[in-house]
XYZ file of C-alpha atoms in Angstrom:
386
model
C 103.344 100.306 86.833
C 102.907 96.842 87.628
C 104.948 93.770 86.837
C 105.933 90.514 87.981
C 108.793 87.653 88.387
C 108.426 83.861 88.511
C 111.036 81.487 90.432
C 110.313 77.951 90.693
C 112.559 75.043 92.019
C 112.919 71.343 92.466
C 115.123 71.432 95.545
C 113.683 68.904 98.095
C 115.309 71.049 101.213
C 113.765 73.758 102.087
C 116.988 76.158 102.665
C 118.645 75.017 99.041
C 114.641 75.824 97.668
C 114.714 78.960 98.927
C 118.156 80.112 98.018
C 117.842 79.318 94.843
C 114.056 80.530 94.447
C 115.562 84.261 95.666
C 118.337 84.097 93.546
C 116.137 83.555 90.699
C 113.491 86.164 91.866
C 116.365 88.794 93.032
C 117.985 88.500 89.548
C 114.936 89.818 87.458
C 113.824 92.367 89.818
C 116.294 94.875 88.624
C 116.287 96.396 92.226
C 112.475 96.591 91.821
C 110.982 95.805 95.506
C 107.993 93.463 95.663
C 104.401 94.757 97.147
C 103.386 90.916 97.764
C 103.937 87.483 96.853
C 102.299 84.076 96.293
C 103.753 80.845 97.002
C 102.514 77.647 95.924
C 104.435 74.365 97.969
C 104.110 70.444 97.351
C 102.851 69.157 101.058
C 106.276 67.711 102.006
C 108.109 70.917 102.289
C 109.782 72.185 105.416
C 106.848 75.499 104.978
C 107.515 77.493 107.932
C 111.286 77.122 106.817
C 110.595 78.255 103.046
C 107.997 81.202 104.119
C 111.041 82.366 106.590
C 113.147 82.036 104.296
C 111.628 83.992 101.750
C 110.541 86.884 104.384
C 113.992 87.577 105.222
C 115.022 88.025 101.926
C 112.104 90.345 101.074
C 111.120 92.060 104.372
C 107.797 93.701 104.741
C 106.592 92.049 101.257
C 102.581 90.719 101.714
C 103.512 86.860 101.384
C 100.234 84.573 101.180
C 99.915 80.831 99.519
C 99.158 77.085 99.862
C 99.733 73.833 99.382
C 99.170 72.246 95.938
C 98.523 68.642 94.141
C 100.868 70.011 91.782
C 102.584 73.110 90.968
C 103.438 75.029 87.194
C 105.094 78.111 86.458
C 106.498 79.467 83.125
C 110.268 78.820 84.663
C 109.498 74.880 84.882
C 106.345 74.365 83.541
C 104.257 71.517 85.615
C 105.896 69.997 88.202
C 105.374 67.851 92.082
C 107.328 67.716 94.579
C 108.502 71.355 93.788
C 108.031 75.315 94.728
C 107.332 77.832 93.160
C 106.851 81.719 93.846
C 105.467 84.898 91.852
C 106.062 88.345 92.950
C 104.106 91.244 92.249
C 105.615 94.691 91.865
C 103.320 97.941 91.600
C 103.971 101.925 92.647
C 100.137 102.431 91.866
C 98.474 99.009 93.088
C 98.248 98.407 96.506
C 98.333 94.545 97.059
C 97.451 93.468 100.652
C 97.466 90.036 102.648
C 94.831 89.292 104.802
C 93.559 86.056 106.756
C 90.760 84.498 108.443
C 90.958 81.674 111.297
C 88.765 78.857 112.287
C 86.565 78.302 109.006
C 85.395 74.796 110.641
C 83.831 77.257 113.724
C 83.044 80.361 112.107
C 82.968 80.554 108.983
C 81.614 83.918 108.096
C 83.676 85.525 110.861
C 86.927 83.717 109.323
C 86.134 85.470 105.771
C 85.240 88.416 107.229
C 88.332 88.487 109.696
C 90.624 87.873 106.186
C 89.110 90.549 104.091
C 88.659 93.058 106.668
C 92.434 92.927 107.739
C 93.922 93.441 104.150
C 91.534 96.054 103.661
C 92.469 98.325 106.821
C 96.229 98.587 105.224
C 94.989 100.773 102.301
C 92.939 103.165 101.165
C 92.088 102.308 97.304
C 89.584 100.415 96.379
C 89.412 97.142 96.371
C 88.925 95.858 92.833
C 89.734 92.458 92.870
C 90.659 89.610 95.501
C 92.332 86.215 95.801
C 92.032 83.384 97.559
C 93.496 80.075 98.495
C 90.801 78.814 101.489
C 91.018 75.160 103.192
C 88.715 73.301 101.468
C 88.687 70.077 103.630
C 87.569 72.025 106.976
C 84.957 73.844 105.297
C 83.221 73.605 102.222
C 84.491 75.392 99.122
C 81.144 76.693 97.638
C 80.389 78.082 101.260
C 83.631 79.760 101.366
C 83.373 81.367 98.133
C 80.056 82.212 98.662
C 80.732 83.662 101.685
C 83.838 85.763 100.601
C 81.757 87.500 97.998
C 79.378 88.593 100.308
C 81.897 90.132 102.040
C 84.216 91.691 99.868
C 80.631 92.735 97.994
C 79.135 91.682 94.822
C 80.656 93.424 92.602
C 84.013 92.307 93.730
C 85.422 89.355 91.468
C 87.475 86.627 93.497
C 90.082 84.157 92.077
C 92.156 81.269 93.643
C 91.853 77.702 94.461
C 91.452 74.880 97.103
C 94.393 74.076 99.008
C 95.486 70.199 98.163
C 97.852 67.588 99.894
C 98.750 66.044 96.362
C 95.627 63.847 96.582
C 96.089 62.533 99.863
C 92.857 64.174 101.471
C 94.000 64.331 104.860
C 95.309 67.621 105.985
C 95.767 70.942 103.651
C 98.127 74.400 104.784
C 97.655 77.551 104.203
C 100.281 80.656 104.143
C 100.261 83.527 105.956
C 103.365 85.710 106.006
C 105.466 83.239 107.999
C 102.464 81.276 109.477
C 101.614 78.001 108.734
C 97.901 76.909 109.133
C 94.732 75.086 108.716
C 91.474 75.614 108.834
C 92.201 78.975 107.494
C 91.485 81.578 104.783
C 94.443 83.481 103.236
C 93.500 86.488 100.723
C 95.465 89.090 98.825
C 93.637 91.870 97.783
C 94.497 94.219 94.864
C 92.833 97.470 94.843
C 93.750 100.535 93.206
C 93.547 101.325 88.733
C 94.908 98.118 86.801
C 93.420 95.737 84.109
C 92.487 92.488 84.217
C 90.900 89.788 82.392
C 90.073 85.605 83.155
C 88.753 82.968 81.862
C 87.163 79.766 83.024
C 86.604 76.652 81.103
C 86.338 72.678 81.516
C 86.355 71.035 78.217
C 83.540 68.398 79.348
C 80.178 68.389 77.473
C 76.895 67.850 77.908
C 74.883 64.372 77.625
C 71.596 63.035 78.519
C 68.476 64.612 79.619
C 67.805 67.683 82.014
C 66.845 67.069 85.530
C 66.898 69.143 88.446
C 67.918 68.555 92.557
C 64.578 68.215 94.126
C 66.456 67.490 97.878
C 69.817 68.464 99.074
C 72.157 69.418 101.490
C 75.233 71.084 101.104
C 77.458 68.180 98.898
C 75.132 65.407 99.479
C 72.586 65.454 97.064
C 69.548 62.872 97.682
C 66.860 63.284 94.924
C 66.828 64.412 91.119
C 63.720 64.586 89.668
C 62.131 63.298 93.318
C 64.064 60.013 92.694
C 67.083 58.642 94.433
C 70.186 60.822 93.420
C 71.910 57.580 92.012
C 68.710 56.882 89.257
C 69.875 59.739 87.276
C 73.066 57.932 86.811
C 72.448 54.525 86.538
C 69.607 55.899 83.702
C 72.696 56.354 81.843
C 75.422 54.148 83.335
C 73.518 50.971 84.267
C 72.736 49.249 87.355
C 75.438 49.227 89.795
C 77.734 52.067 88.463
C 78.964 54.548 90.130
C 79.736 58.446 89.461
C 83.580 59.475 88.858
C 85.802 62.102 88.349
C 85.347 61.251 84.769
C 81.694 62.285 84.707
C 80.573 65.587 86.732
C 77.577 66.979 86.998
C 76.926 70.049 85.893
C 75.014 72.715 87.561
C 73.032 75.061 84.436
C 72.255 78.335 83.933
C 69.135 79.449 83.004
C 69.893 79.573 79.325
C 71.452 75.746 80.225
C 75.078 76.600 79.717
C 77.544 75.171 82.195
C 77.704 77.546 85.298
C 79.631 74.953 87.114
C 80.987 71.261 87.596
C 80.660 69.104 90.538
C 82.548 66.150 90.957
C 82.464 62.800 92.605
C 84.886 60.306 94.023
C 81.891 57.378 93.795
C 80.769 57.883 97.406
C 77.046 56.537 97.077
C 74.759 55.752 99.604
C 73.370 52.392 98.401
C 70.353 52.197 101.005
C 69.072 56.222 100.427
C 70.758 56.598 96.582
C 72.571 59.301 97.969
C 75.445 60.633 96.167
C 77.803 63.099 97.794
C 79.839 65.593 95.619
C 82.970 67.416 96.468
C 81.370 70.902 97.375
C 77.798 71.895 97.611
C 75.285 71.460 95.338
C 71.774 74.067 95.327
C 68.427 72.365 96.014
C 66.630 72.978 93.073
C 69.607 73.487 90.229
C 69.348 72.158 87.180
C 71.744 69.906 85.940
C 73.249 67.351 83.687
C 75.811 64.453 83.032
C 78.750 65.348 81.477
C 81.802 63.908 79.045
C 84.658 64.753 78.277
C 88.024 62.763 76.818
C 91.735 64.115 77.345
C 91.730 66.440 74.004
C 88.524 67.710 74.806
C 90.014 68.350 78.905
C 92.915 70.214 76.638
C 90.607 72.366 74.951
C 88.922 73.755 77.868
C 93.002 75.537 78.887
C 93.171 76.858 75.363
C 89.638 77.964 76.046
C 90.045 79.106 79.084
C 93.363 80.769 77.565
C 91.431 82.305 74.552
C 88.484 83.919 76.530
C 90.833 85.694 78.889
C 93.518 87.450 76.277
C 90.118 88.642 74.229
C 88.814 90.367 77.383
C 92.206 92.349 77.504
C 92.346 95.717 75.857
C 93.380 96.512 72.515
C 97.637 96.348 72.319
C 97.515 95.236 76.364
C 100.152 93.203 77.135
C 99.732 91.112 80.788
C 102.473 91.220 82.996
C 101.107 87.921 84.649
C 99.133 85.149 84.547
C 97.870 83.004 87.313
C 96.655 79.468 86.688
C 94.625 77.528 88.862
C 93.465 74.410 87.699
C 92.110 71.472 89.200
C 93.828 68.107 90.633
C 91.260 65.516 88.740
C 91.820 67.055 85.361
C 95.993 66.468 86.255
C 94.905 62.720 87.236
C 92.777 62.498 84.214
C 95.239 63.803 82.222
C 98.360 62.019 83.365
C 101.387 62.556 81.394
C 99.906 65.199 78.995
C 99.341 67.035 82.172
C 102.244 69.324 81.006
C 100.408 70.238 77.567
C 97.944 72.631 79.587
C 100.983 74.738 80.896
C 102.591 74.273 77.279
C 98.919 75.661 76.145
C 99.203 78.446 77.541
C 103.056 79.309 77.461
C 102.696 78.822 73.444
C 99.287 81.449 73.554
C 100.643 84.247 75.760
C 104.690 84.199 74.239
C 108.036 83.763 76.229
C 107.745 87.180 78.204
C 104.977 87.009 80.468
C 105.190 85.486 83.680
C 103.199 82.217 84.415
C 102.394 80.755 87.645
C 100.103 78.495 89.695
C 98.858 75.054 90.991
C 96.231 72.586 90.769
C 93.846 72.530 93.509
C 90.819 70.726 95.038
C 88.415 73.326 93.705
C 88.803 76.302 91.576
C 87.682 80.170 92.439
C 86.628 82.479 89.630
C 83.779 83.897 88.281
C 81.605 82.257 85.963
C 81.548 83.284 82.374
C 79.015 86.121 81.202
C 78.664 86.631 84.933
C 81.304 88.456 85.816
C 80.154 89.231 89.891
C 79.012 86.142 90.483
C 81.899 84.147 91.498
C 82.004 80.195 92.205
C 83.448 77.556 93.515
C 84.088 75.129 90.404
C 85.387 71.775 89.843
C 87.504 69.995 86.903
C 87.557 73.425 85.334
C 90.821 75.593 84.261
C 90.869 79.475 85.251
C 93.245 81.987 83.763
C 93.980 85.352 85.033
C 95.723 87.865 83.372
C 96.835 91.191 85.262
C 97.919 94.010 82.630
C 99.058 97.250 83.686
């Protein structure tokens, strides 16, 4: 069996969030105890009160989360400022919390460290893991690379970048009743269920083909062996600069979107360097892209679509985690609600919904199931059936 519960609340103190996120959580449980939980928190919470909190009313329950630039669950829908918790229940599943320290000094050690200690507290095997890594202290794309080497290739990984509601200063992460930085929280679910995601963005491609001929990490200097900036302006004009409007998008081989990579407009003007908000390969492929508010709408009901036709015949998911990204929510503005409403009207009343936008999103790319990346300005759904 495995099943979930929502709670989500608006309560600006900590102890009145809690109470009345437990009450909520405690009344659909039927008695049911929870295996683990995830906890999503605007930045201005009282965190090491609300993780407390929640502990003592569920001792022993695996308790991992983040901080958000935004929060949505099927209770509320899409909120700020608010809280919101899902708990998963299983007698078959084993879900385990782990965490790695210290991504800024060791990165591979922190990712190792996380998956390493969830894994010793079970014996099944692992068949899926999520994540909710500091992406400020590290980068994202490194992380997520990194993760997948460890937990192996074959091993899909979900989740998002921690956020600070677009303040880009200082990001938590949650740990049973810990509250850190610089940090990598996972919850690993291993043992027989189903699952089934999908990831989609909405924007579309424009312009010509080019491909990084120098980079490091986020900072991309040459496309096509010219300044980095060229293959904007070629488009844009002279003197523009590249938003969150217009990623670039890193191709496949068959020159489908693998990823996005956005931009806040940080340009070197003397080198024509641009730098993106996670890393981009030397040598990728890649494109301008477009993409207007319906079209940012389409990719959820996308996203929506491809996941529910990967699910088995009759399957019915018991929940659904979002994790979406904190420029679409800006881009969107007040139809920012419509994604949640998206998906609430395409999965029914019944099944638990919950999740946040973050400053990059985890998931595999479509058609490549084990090769999981860090993406940006895209919308990931993942639905857990029993």
């Amino acid at each position: 069996m495995f099943s979930s519960v929502v709670s989500h609340s608006e309560e600006p103190d900590a102890d009145a969030a809690v109470e009345e996120i437990v009450q909520q959580c405690k009344g659909r449980l039927n008695g049911a105890v929870p295996s683990a939980g995830l906890l999503f928190a605007a930045i201005d919470f009282d965190h090491e009160g609300l993780l407390c909190g929640i502990t003592r009313a569920f001792p022993g329950m695996e308790l991992i989360g983040c901080t958000t630039d935004g929060e949505l669950s099927s209770e509320l829908g899409f909120r700020e400022d608010s809280v919101t918790l899902i708990l998963l229940v299983s007698d078959t599943v084993d879900i385990k919390a782990g965490i790695g320290r210290g991504l800024s000094v060791d990165l591979a050690g922190a990712c190792r460290s996380a998956v390493e200690t969830a894994k010793a507290k079970t014996d099944k095997p692992l068949r899926l893991c999520m994540a909710m890594p500091d992406g400020m202290t590290a980068d994202g794309h490194s992380v997520t690379a990194m993760l997948q080497q460890v937990a192996g290739p074959e091993i899909p990984l979900f989740g998002a970048l921690a956020g600070d509601q677009w303040r880009l200063k200082s990001v938590k992460q949650f740990y049973g009743t810990e509250v850190l930085t610089d940090s990598v929280p996972v919850l690993l679910l291993c043992g027989e269920f189903h699952f089934s995601y999908g990831v989609a963005t909405g924007w579309r491609q424009v312009g010509e083909v080019g491909r990084v001929t120098r980079a490091t990490g986020a900072i991309v200097y040459e496309i096509d062996d010219k300044p980095a900036i060229d293959f904007y302006r070629k488009y844009l004009g002279p003197g523009s600069r590249p938003t969150v409007e217009l990623p670039l998008a890193i191709l496949s081989a068959r020159d489908t979107i693998q990823y996005l990579r956005a931009c806040l407009g940080v340009v070197d003007e003397t080198t024509g360097a641009i730098t993106f908000l996670a890393a981009v390969p030397e040598g990728a492929r890649v494109r301008l892209t477009l993409a207007d508010r319906d079209e940012i709408l389409t990719g959820c009901a996308e996203s929506l679509s491809i996941a529910k036709s990967g699910l088995h015949a009759g399957a019915q998911p018991s929940a659904a985690l979002i994790f979406s990204c904190a420029a679409r929510k800006n881009l969107l503005g007040t139809r920012t609600q419509e994604e949640l409403g998206l998906i609430r009207g395409g999965l029914g009343e019944m099944v638990p919904i919950c999740g946040f936008y973050g400053y990059g999103e985890i998931s595999p790319s479509m058609g490549d199931p084990t090769g999981t990346k860090c993406h940006n300005e895209s919308f990931v759904t993942l639905l857990i059936a029993d």
